[in-house]
XYZ file of C-alpha atoms in Angstrom:
736
model
C 0.000 0.000 0.000
C 1.511 3.335 -1.035
C 2.170 6.075 1.493
C -0.418 8.829 1.814
C 0.344 12.056 -0.011
C -0.958 15.476 0.998
C -3.493 16.892 -1.527
C -1.300 19.922 -2.200
C 1.446 17.670 -3.586
C -0.940 16.122 -6.082
C -2.287 19.531 -7.041
C 1.245 20.851 -7.557
C 2.063 17.832 -9.709
C -0.974 18.543 -11.814
C 0.027 22.181 -12.215
C 3.457 21.099 -13.432
C 1.857 18.679 -15.860
C -0.579 21.300 -17.142
C 1.805 24.263 -16.969
C -0.760 26.276 -14.982
C 1.195 28.917 -13.098
C 0.718 32.661 -12.613
C 2.144 35.054 -15.138
C 5.585 36.074 -13.879
C 7.331 39.389 -14.248
C 9.816 41.166 -12.037
C 11.867 44.331 -12.249
C 14.617 42.583 -10.276
C 17.243 40.306 -11.731
C 18.453 37.102 -10.119
C 20.853 34.440 -11.314
C 19.253 31.168 -12.296
C 21.400 29.156 -9.866
C 20.308 31.356 -6.965
C 16.663 31.222 -7.974
C 16.737 27.453 -8.322
C 18.418 27.109 -4.927
C 15.689 29.223 -3.322
C 12.957 27.197 -5.040
C 14.541 23.975 -3.807
C 14.682 25.231 -0.199
C 11.091 26.451 -0.386
C 9.852 23.154 -1.772
C 11.766 21.140 0.828
C 10.227 23.227 3.599
C 6.716 22.811 2.170
C 7.058 19.042 1.792
C 8.417 18.711 5.322
C 5.453 20.619 6.731
C 2.941 18.514 4.839
C 4.693 15.293 5.787
C 4.578 16.362 9.427
C 0.798 16.736 9.183
C 0.513 13.252 7.735
C 2.646 11.920 10.575
C 0.500 13.741 13.121
C -2.518 11.795 11.899
C -0.595 8.644 12.843
C 0.442 10.057 16.214
C 4.068 10.241 15.111
C 4.567 14.018 14.806
C 3.826 16.547 17.496
C 4.076 19.966 15.865
C 2.231 21.261 12.828
C 2.678 25.026 12.918
C 4.422 25.080 9.591
C 6.053 27.546 7.221
C 3.579 27.247 4.335
C 3.239 30.636 2.657
C 6.337 32.016 4.387
C 8.889 30.053 2.380
C 10.347 33.157 0.755
C 12.321 33.686 3.955
C 14.781 31.366 2.215
C 15.834 34.490 0.309
C 16.600 36.208 3.627
C 18.913 33.344 4.564
C 20.619 33.521 1.176
C 21.254 37.231 1.662
C 22.986 36.665 4.997
C 26.082 34.851 6.185
C 26.040 31.624 8.135
C 27.951 33.478 10.880
C 25.080 35.933 11.407
C 23.121 34.841 14.495
C 19.490 34.246 13.586
C 16.573 34.414 16.039
C 13.777 32.953 14.008
C 10.027 33.088 13.824
C 8.561 29.587 13.980
C 7.561 29.717 10.299
C 11.202 29.749 9.184
C 11.710 26.247 7.846
C 12.872 27.467 4.436
C 15.325 29.879 6.075
C 16.801 26.991 8.061
C 17.135 24.777 4.974
C 18.655 27.550 2.871
C 21.188 28.454 5.555
C 22.157 24.778 5.835
C 23.458 25.010 2.287
C 26.156 27.384 3.549
C 27.466 24.693 5.886
C 28.641 21.561 4.007
C 27.586 18.310 5.600
C 24.323 19.653 7.029
C 21.299 17.353 7.006
C 18.386 19.762 7.526
C 15.598 17.474 6.302
C 16.526 14.702 8.698
C 17.287 17.083 11.558
C 13.976 18.910 11.222
C 11.991 15.698 10.930
C 13.657 14.327 14.060
C 12.508 17.496 15.798
C 8.943 17.141 14.478
C 8.882 13.573 15.807
C 10.351 14.561 19.211
C 13.169 12.068 18.845
C 16.005 12.090 21.335
C 18.305 11.943 18.294
C 17.253 15.478 17.348
C 20.649 17.223 17.198
C 19.498 20.491 18.726
C 16.852 19.865 21.397
C 17.362 16.156 21.949
C 13.632 15.567 21.588
C 12.496 18.242 24.035
C 10.615 20.422 21.552
C 10.175 21.214 17.901
C 12.654 24.046 17.496
C 14.602 25.478 14.608
C 18.134 25.638 15.914
C 21.715 24.692 15.231
C 25.032 25.568 16.831
C 26.847 25.149 13.503
C 24.325 27.340 11.697
C 24.303 30.001 14.431
C 20.577 29.648 15.004
C 19.888 29.601 18.759
C 16.760 27.493 19.321
C 13.659 29.026 20.817
C 9.969 28.422 21.187
C 9.034 32.092 21.101
C 5.593 32.753 19.667
C 4.922 36.249 21.008
C 8.107 38.077 20.007
C 10.022 37.267 23.174
C 13.035 36.552 20.953
C 13.315 40.219 19.968
C 14.932 41.615 23.154
C 17.669 38.988 23.118
C 18.288 39.560 19.412
C 18.687 43.261 20.172
C 21.062 42.356 23.001
C 23.068 40.183 20.636
C 23.426 42.978 18.089
C 24.684 45.307 20.803
C 27.038 42.620 22.132
C 28.658 41.951 18.752
C 29.984 45.479 18.427
C 30.685 45.759 22.148
C 33.028 42.774 21.895
C 34.795 44.590 19.067
C 35.181 47.763 21.151
C 36.563 45.733 24.042
C 38.807 43.630 21.746
C 37.207 40.412 22.973
C 36.573 37.387 20.789
C 32.923 36.423 20.880
C 30.695 33.610 19.721
C 30.062 35.607 16.554
C 32.585 37.614 14.494
C 32.834 41.362 14.794
C 31.374 41.918 11.322
C 28.315 39.754 11.988
C 24.818 41.124 12.148
C 21.856 39.751 14.076
C 18.655 38.841 12.274
C 15.330 38.445 14.020
C 12.084 37.429 12.354
C 8.550 37.688 13.717
C 4.964 37.800 12.529
C 2.637 40.738 12.038
C 0.519 39.759 15.045
C 3.612 39.571 17.246
C 4.621 43.042 16.081
C 1.810 44.369 18.307
C 3.104 42.686 21.424
C 4.654 44.919 24.056
C 7.791 42.782 23.905
C 8.281 43.559 20.219
C 7.427 47.211 20.667
C 9.861 47.507 23.561
C 12.664 45.787 21.670
C 12.226 47.949 18.575
C 12.009 51.059 20.746
C 15.189 50.174 22.623
C 16.961 49.561 19.311
C 15.852 52.969 18.119
C 16.872 54.578 21.428
C 20.387 53.143 21.234
C 20.911 53.718 17.502
C 19.619 57.297 17.819
C 22.628 57.946 20.057
C 24.967 56.636 17.335
C 25.774 53.438 19.200
C 26.268 50.517 16.763
C 23.204 48.268 16.551
C 23.679 45.807 13.664
C 20.289 44.093 13.609
C 17.888 43.266 10.799
C 14.292 42.844 11.948
C 12.173 40.830 9.515
C 8.431 41.187 9.964
C 6.732 38.411 8.004
C 3.307 39.899 7.470
C 0.654 37.326 6.499
C -2.249 39.481 7.620
C -3.438 37.193 10.402
C -2.891 36.562 14.090
C -4.322 33.034 14.195
C -7.868 34.175 13.372
C -7.628 37.922 13.931
C -6.934 39.981 10.788
C -4.201 42.608 10.810
C -5.636 45.928 9.566
C -4.540 46.763 6.042
C -1.471 48.985 6.066
C -0.999 48.676 9.817
C 2.470 47.101 9.792
C 3.877 49.679 7.392
C 2.412 52.519 9.428
C 3.701 50.933 12.609
C 7.246 50.150 11.486
C 8.152 52.431 8.604
C 9.028 55.581 10.495
C 10.961 54.506 13.574
C 13.789 56.878 14.549
C 17.243 55.667 13.451
C 15.848 52.448 11.899
C 15.780 52.135 8.110
C 12.704 50.546 6.551
C 12.697 48.123 3.619
C 9.751 46.262 2.087
C 9.424 43.284 -0.246
C 6.696 41.084 -1.694
C 7.390 37.422 -0.949
C 5.681 36.359 -4.185
C 8.661 37.800 -6.050
C 11.718 35.788 -5.045
C 14.025 37.988 -7.097
C 12.719 41.104 -5.374
C 12.827 39.508 -1.929
C 16.408 38.392 -2.426
C 17.540 41.764 -3.806
C 15.853 43.784 -1.053
C 17.109 41.396 1.634
C 20.663 41.771 0.337
C 20.285 45.530 0.274
C 18.968 45.580 3.835
C 21.635 43.181 5.118
C 24.409 45.148 3.437
C 23.087 48.368 4.961
C 23.085 46.872 8.461
C 26.502 45.257 8.027
C 28.318 48.270 6.616
C 26.584 51.032 8.574
C 26.223 48.994 11.813
C 22.732 50.463 12.027
C 19.378 48.695 12.428
C 16.864 48.037 9.695
C 13.394 46.547 9.336
C 12.452 44.378 6.379
C 8.688 44.193 5.977
C 8.039 41.002 4.032
C 4.492 40.562 2.734
C 3.522 36.882 2.919
C 0.499 34.606 3.072
C -0.423 31.879 5.526
C -1.532 28.627 3.968
C -3.346 25.612 5.481
C -4.382 27.393 8.663
C -2.446 28.375 11.747
C -1.661 24.748 12.612
C -2.856 21.265 11.869
C -5.711 21.486 14.361
C -6.854 24.897 13.134
C -10.256 24.865 11.418
C -9.707 27.838 9.137
C -13.222 27.787 7.677
C -14.562 28.733 11.103
C -13.296 32.303 10.691
C -12.495 32.739 6.960
C -14.637 32.384 3.887
C -13.883 29.854 1.193
C -13.149 32.709 -1.184
C -10.578 34.179 1.204
C -8.835 30.836 1.587
C -8.760 30.242 -2.151
C -7.446 33.749 -2.778
C -4.566 33.087 -0.387
C -3.767 29.780 -2.089
C -3.465 31.669 -5.366
C -0.786 33.869 -3.738
C 1.396 30.872 -2.845
C 5.048 31.986 -3.213
C 5.986 28.531 -4.452
C 3.719 29.024 -7.472
C 5.305 32.337 -8.402
C 8.813 31.036 -7.728
C 8.112 28.056 -9.991
C 6.789 30.414 -12.664
C 9.969 32.474 -12.345
C 12.096 29.372 -12.826
C 10.171 28.295 -15.883
C 10.413 31.805 -17.310
C 14.213 31.567 -17.349
C 14.091 28.803 -19.944
C 16.864 27.017 -18.050
C 14.536 24.319 -16.820
C 11.198 22.863 -17.917
C 8.136 21.635 -16.068
C 9.006 17.966 -16.566
C 12.370 18.452 -14.877
C 10.767 20.259 -11.964
C 8.178 17.501 -11.688
C 10.986 14.974 -11.438
C 12.543 17.077 -8.682
C 9.213 17.251 -6.862
C 8.729 13.490 -7.008
C 12.283 12.800 -5.907
C 12.052 15.193 -2.963
C 8.630 13.917 -1.926
C 9.910 10.335 -1.888
C 13.092 11.353 -0.080
C 11.177 13.184 2.632
C 8.771 10.274 3.020
C 11.772 7.996 3.598
C 13.299 10.491 6.018
C 9.982 10.669 7.880
C 9.750 6.885 8.153
C 13.273 6.753 9.560
C 12.916 9.703 11.922
C 9.579 8.600 13.333
C 11.124 5.273 14.344
C 14.019 6.864 16.222
C 14.089 6.739 20.044
C 12.286 9.205 22.270
C 13.052 10.553 25.714
C 11.594 8.080 28.187
C 12.861 9.022 31.651
C 12.751 12.149 33.756
C 16.529 12.008 34.036
C 16.888 12.135 30.264
C 14.493 15.042 29.958
C 16.165 17.052 32.712
C 19.777 16.366 31.750
C 20.078 19.615 29.796
C 18.498 21.984 32.336
C 21.827 22.642 34.045
C 24.375 20.259 32.523
C 27.625 19.707 34.379
C 30.380 21.373 32.400
C 34.125 20.718 32.466
C 36.330 22.625 34.874
C 37.315 26.037 33.582
C 40.092 27.905 35.342
C 39.288 31.279 36.841
C 41.182 34.334 35.607
C 44.103 35.318 37.811
C 43.475 37.608 40.757
C 44.948 41.094 40.732
C 48.316 41.660 42.320
C 48.458 43.544 45.612
C 49.698 46.693 43.901
C 46.991 46.503 41.253
C 44.282 46.121 43.896
C 45.600 49.071 45.864
C 45.340 51.156 42.730
C 41.853 49.764 42.020
C 40.589 50.756 45.473
C 42.377 54.074 45.705
C 39.006 55.837 45.417
C 37.973 54.380 48.799
C 41.327 53.972 50.496
C 40.163 55.722 53.659
C 37.580 52.959 54.210
C 39.796 49.972 53.455
C 40.498 47.809 56.476
C 37.359 48.993 58.264
C 34.162 47.035 58.736
C 31.502 48.079 56.229
C 27.816 47.620 55.479
C 26.400 45.356 52.779
C 26.145 47.960 50.007
C 29.768 49.012 50.408
C 31.163 45.478 50.440
C 29.049 44.498 47.465
C 30.432 47.512 45.621
C 33.963 46.391 46.435
C 33.156 42.861 45.312
C 31.939 44.192 41.965
C 35.204 46.103 41.574
C 37.163 42.917 42.184
C 34.952 40.884 39.843
C 35.167 43.351 36.965
C 38.931 43.570 37.399
C 39.381 39.784 37.439
C 36.977 38.933 34.601
C 37.505 41.215 31.619
C 34.321 39.906 29.971
C 31.981 41.101 32.723
C 29.593 43.955 31.976
C 27.399 45.763 34.518
C 24.336 47.544 33.164
C 20.925 48.832 34.091
C 19.120 52.071 34.746
C 21.250 54.623 36.664
C 24.150 52.226 37.329
C 26.893 54.429 35.821
C 27.649 57.926 37.120
C 24.847 57.857 39.677
C 26.052 54.487 40.933
C 22.568 53.057 41.276
C 19.744 54.113 43.556
C 21.604 52.760 46.587
C 25.194 53.398 45.502
C 26.055 49.759 44.941
C 27.667 50.472 41.558
C 29.397 53.718 42.524
C 32.810 54.439 40.923
C 32.647 51.381 38.635
C 32.239 53.493 35.505
C 35.235 55.628 36.454
C 37.440 52.564 36.723
C 36.099 50.369 33.919
C 34.599 52.830 31.467
C 31.256 53.269 29.751
C 31.611 50.112 27.652
C 31.543 47.922 30.761
C 29.287 49.941 33.053
C 26.306 50.983 30.979
C 23.225 53.063 31.654
C 20.199 51.595 29.894
C 16.762 52.883 29.109
C 13.925 52.189 31.527
C 12.708 48.868 30.159
C 13.299 45.662 32.068
C 12.568 43.493 29.027
C 15.335 45.255 27.137
C 17.726 45.054 30.085
C 17.255 41.300 30.399
C 17.268 40.833 26.636
C 20.578 42.654 26.568
C 21.842 40.247 29.214
C 20.885 37.259 27.067
C 22.536 38.741 23.995
C 25.716 39.519 25.902
C 25.782 36.038 27.404
C 25.436 34.383 24.012
C 28.286 36.489 22.651
C 30.523 35.254 25.494
C 30.201 37.962 28.114
C 29.265 37.446 31.751
C 26.320 39.800 31.974
C 25.560 41.477 35.314
C 22.304 43.375 34.758
C 20.609 45.306 37.525
C 16.843 45.377 37.967
C 16.223 48.416 40.104
C 13.443 46.928 42.245
C 12.069 43.421 42.608
C 8.538 44.454 41.611
C 9.874 45.722 38.287
C 11.126 42.307 37.185
C 7.553 41.072 36.799
C 7.255 43.314 33.739
C 9.885 41.157 32.082
C 9.956 37.831 33.870
C 9.454 35.863 30.634
C 12.894 36.972 29.491
C 14.162 34.840 32.386
C 11.501 32.135 32.483
C 10.771 31.644 28.795
C 14.078 32.656 27.211
C 17.217 32.730 29.348
C 16.507 29.674 31.501
C 15.129 27.507 28.705
C 17.994 27.881 26.223
C 20.218 25.107 27.662
C 17.144 22.867 27.917
C 16.049 23.348 24.302
C 19.588 23.180 22.916
C 20.630 20.045 24.808
C 23.218 22.157 26.624
C 24.866 23.499 23.460
C 23.796 27.078 24.138
C 23.690 28.862 27.473
C 22.847 32.181 29.084
C 25.505 32.686 31.741
C 24.648 35.766 33.762
C 24.192 37.213 37.236
C 20.977 39.239 37.539
C 21.178 41.671 40.447
C 17.808 42.653 41.902
C 17.232 45.010 44.810
C 14.197 43.841 46.728
C 12.368 42.508 49.763
C 10.630 44.593 52.383
C 11.328 46.475 55.648
C 12.402 49.742 54.054
C 11.728 52.678 56.325
C 10.069 55.840 55.093
C 9.945 54.788 51.465
C 8.212 52.549 49.078
C 4.934 50.843 49.354
C 4.425 47.701 47.327
C 6.598 48.535 44.313
C 9.634 49.311 46.436
C 8.890 46.873 49.247
C 7.977 43.797 47.230
C 8.320 40.628 49.274
C 7.512 38.009 46.623
C 10.116 36.219 44.536
C 7.995 33.123 43.903
C 8.504 33.446 40.134
C 12.165 32.462 40.486
C 11.328 29.372 42.504
C 9.317 28.000 39.594
C 12.074 28.165 36.953
C 14.161 25.012 36.478
C 17.907 25.565 36.445
C 17.987 28.987 38.078
C 20.133 29.671 41.157
C 18.941 32.312 43.628
C 21.307 33.851 46.176
C 20.206 36.238 48.923
C 22.909 37.631 51.255
C 21.933 39.190 54.552
C 25.280 40.858 55.343
C 28.277 42.364 53.610
C 30.726 39.501 53.986
C 28.297 36.993 52.513
C 27.343 39.464 49.771
C 30.964 39.626 48.627
C 31.480 35.848 48.770
C 28.192 35.033 47.075
C 28.811 37.573 44.304
C 32.163 35.927 43.589
C 30.484 32.525 43.665
C 27.739 33.705 41.319
C 30.236 34.987 38.763
C 32.294 31.807 39.086
C 29.184 29.713 38.420
C 28.387 31.825 35.372
C 31.979 31.596 34.135
C 32.571 27.891 34.654
C 29.168 26.220 34.670
C 27.366 28.811 32.505
C 24.637 29.169 35.099
C 21.909 31.773 35.338
C 22.092 33.268 38.828
C 19.603 35.635 40.452
C 21.247 37.791 43.119
C 18.546 39.167 45.409
C 19.793 42.030 47.569
C 17.740 43.070 50.651
C 17.317 46.831 50.301
C 16.610 47.384 54.000
C 19.966 45.812 54.899
C 22.100 47.715 52.363
C 23.114 50.409 54.852
C 22.343 48.610 58.119
C 25.177 48.968 60.630
C 23.747 47.963 63.983
C 22.113 44.759 65.188
C 20.914 45.208 68.770
C 21.429 48.840 69.689
C 22.463 52.076 68.079
C 26.183 52.242 67.527
C 26.993 48.577 68.188
C 28.182 48.102 64.587
C 27.411 44.398 64.769
C 25.956 44.205 61.238
C 29.129 45.570 59.680
C 31.628 43.109 58.199
C 35.245 42.886 57.207
C 35.766 42.569 53.459
C 36.785 38.990 52.600
C 40.076 38.963 50.718
C 39.818 37.739 47.116
C 41.446 34.420 48.014
C 38.908 33.632 50.748
C 37.379 30.185 50.102
C 33.814 30.293 48.848
C 31.046 28.501 50.740
C 29.801 25.194 49.413
C 26.891 25.856 47.073
C 23.702 25.673 49.126
C 25.454 25.593 52.497
C 23.655 27.793 55.052
C 25.547 30.024 57.455
C 25.040 29.101 61.094
C 25.190 31.325 64.173
C 25.318 29.532 67.523
C 25.387 25.845 68.340
C 22.394 25.429 70.622
C 20.215 22.348 70.231
C 16.915 23.387 71.804
C 15.672 25.340 68.820
C 16.868 26.217 65.340
C 15.565 29.268 63.531
C 15.914 29.119 59.758
C 15.606 32.302 57.746
C 17.242 34.573 55.153
C 17.586 38.266 54.351
C 15.683 40.543 56.722
C 14.217 37.531 58.496
C 17.696 36.376 59.450
C 18.533 39.847 60.768
C 15.391 39.863 62.947
C 16.015 36.280 64.036
C 19.463 37.247 65.267
C 17.867 39.991 67.356
C 15.340 37.520 68.744
C 18.053 34.950 69.440
C 19.828 37.354 71.807
C 16.750 37.859 73.956
C 15.927 34.139 73.994
C 19.509 33.280 74.925
C 19.335 35.763 77.788
C 16.303 33.799 79.019
C 18.464 30.679 79.168
C 17.517 28.965 75.915
C 20.141 27.457 73.631
C 19.559 28.262 69.970
C 21.168 28.316 66.588
C 20.140 30.524 63.679
C 20.586 29.453 60.064
C 20.905 31.886 57.173
C 19.943 29.963 54.048
C 21.806 32.296 51.633
C 20.962 29.996 48.698
C 17.192 30.081 48.229
C 16.942 28.201 44.925
C 17.525 25.353 44.802
C 17.251 24.409 48.458
C 19.989 21.963 49.449
C 18.035 20.027 52.042
C 20.921 17.742 52.984
C 23.149 20.690 53.894
C 20.346 22.363 55.823
C 19.687 19.209 57.843
C 23.411 18.874 58.512
C 23.501 22.452 59.807
C 20.529 21.729 62.110
C 22.643 19.215 64.008
C 20.633 17.695 66.850
C 17.926 20.361 66.809
C 14.463 18.883 66.533
C 12.410 22.020 67.027
C 12.570 24.300 64.009
C 11.078 27.726 63.442
C 11.064 28.945 59.844
C 10.958 32.732 59.614
C 9.961 33.854 56.123
C 9.512 37.533 55.327
C 7.500 36.616 52.244
C 3.835 35.741 52.118
C 2.533 32.645 53.818
C 0.987 31.401 50.583
C 3.577 30.682 47.917
C 6.623 31.481 50.042
C 9.874 29.589 50.442
C 8.735 28.369 53.858
C 6.232 26.026 52.221
C 8.954 24.270 50.268
C 11.348 24.164 53.221
C 8.688 22.781 55.566
C 7.822 20.073 53.044
C 11.450 19.250 52.254
C 12.376 18.753 55.919
C 9.324 16.614 56.549
C 9.881 14.478 53.467
C 13.557 13.998 54.271
C 12.904 12.990 57.909
C 9.157 12.448 58.388
C 9.152 11.947 62.176
C 12.169 14.011 63.122
C 11.254 17.679 63.300
C 8.627 19.734 65.069
C 8.312 22.627 62.620
C 6.501 25.942 62.823
C 6.302 28.780 60.301
C 6.197 32.537 60.771
C 5.489 34.401 57.547
C 4.256 37.705 56.245
C 0.542 38.080 55.746
C -0.955 37.326 52.336
C -1.034 41.011 51.569
C 0.655 43.593 49.411
C 2.941 45.927 51.322
C 1.311 49.284 52.183
C 3.043 52.631 52.540
C 4.675 53.849 55.732
C 4.533 52.220 59.151
C 1.506 50.155 58.148
C 3.959 47.894 56.309
C 5.100 46.414 59.598
C 1.575 45.252 60.385
C 1.832 42.580 57.667
C 5.498 41.614 58.098
C 7.127 39.357 60.707
C 8.672 41.193 63.654
C 11.290 40.409 66.257
C 8.590 40.139 68.906
C 6.580 37.681 66.826
C 9.679 35.542 66.359
C 10.264 35.491 70.109
C 6.658 34.597 70.858
C 6.483 31.781 68.305
C 9.888 30.460 69.367
C 8.713 30.334 72.981
C 5.647 28.363 71.937
C 7.920 25.764 70.394
C 10.391 25.786 73.271
C 7.717 25.370 75.947
C 5.650 22.823 74.071
C 5.309 19.349 75.600
C 8.512 17.528 76.375
C 7.519 14.564 74.226
C 9.694 14.936 71.144
C 9.444 12.965 67.926
C 12.254 10.512 67.468
C 14.740 11.074 64.652
């Protein structure tokens, strides 16, 4: 029994037999060899898409959002270099196939079909998702459907020329340009608008931004029509961004305009937008019932605009090839892809959780750290603050010193964010860095967290260690998908081939006095606890801040990890612990050769065994105050500072608890969704009958302005009262 064939293939065969193609004319010239190559890539992409739909009917393919109607993006690939990083719209199959022709030995048909079939042999994602991606082809994989790839593409463009200015070798050569494609519906998304705006903002200031945006405009967002003329009106007049337009039905025009746009970006190092008019054929995806929202006449009109029909007509018009020869090519390719599909669909799949999770945070080989500065060099580095050296300092000061040491040791580190340069940040944490390291390594950005984090991703992929600052914790929620959906997923969807090594500094948590309200006193970081592969540090004091910052950068350097560094605002300038002037929350600055703590190891104060208080950040500070009063009452306590909040290392926490069986968890975040829930569960699951555990958390409330904030946050007195309840509870203790 012969294999099923999609109706379009039979219709195309009949057209070739009958010679029924649109009249072709173009004012653009193109060599026959180039035109034929584009036609071949377009046809391969179309046949792959249709074969995937046939496989889906058998339960063998799992993704049918295809490229049909968008195949002229092959001309974009032909106009670019294989060394130009490409962040692609999901309808870019022809682009991928065309670019593969620039890299001998590529097997795009097999690779893409393995991806469609979710095979663990898929060379990019290892069966984790249908993605267009390849390390060799410089196409980072992504699943972006709402333009979330645009900020990181913008960051990459910035990073390419930054590496040139800093004389650093990057993932991509200094003459590369970034290309980023997206649909007309996605062009309306705030992520796209923010990325294009940030590009304009940077380029307007004459900073190199070599990026080519390609808006593939098919006139539909699933079922919602794009207003006629909207994309041109929206994109054609952006400051400092040059606009180009092409009709995808004319392959010669598309190729010529794409080359012109790419050459402009490459030579001028300025951004451009290519507005490519396309059509969408066969619905949004395999399960999409297009007749539910479009008339038969509309669907048929779109089919008549098929770029493969006009490209075929253009080929035939050259006289270099006839319909019979193209029919032979069609049959050969259709049979080849059917064989590829049969092979790929039989290949192994991921079957265990361990296999699936292996690429979330893969263990990487040891990579030596750059040498520390000499004594003389460090004295020169810290000359600006020489009068404070050797004295105990608060958290903000020691973190500032740690950043000086880090930037001096790692020449590929870049600090950036709003106000981080001359102002030194809202709280002075980045003071003097720009004076020492210059404006190419300490960079003021526009006020857009999506762009800041996208810049971090682009820098990371070019080989930098990005250290972005998000000014307040509440602000990160505007852009959390750049962490959740982009930065953290890249190792997962590339089987560890790509990474986003960075340290994201975020000022946050509550207990600020005389300032704030919810947006400056945000006590919820639950979003970070739900992202596989992320590490979250939270220092409570200056010494730990310095050590953890060094550890974060080391993890980014060696293991290519994404680290969130949450800094408690209320403790930045805190000097005293128990009484005014005691200076007990000041710390000596750890020398650069001080050993780093074991990852996940909590700090422990005291060795009492009657009660252990576990906390972090402001909660640890308050718990230390409570511990003093409880100790004065004769109780023997220990207080643990978690420091590493994600992931929790339960074994190290239990080790630090020693023989304590009564445990009070003090969590300054909300009772519902806070870290205390996970910690409570983890301790119970690890030793079900061992611990008597109680929680003290903030109320499930936003933080109000002024002194009312303290009505919904844990206090020292509440810690004492709840600790006493545990300490004076019945003497019958659960056995370990």
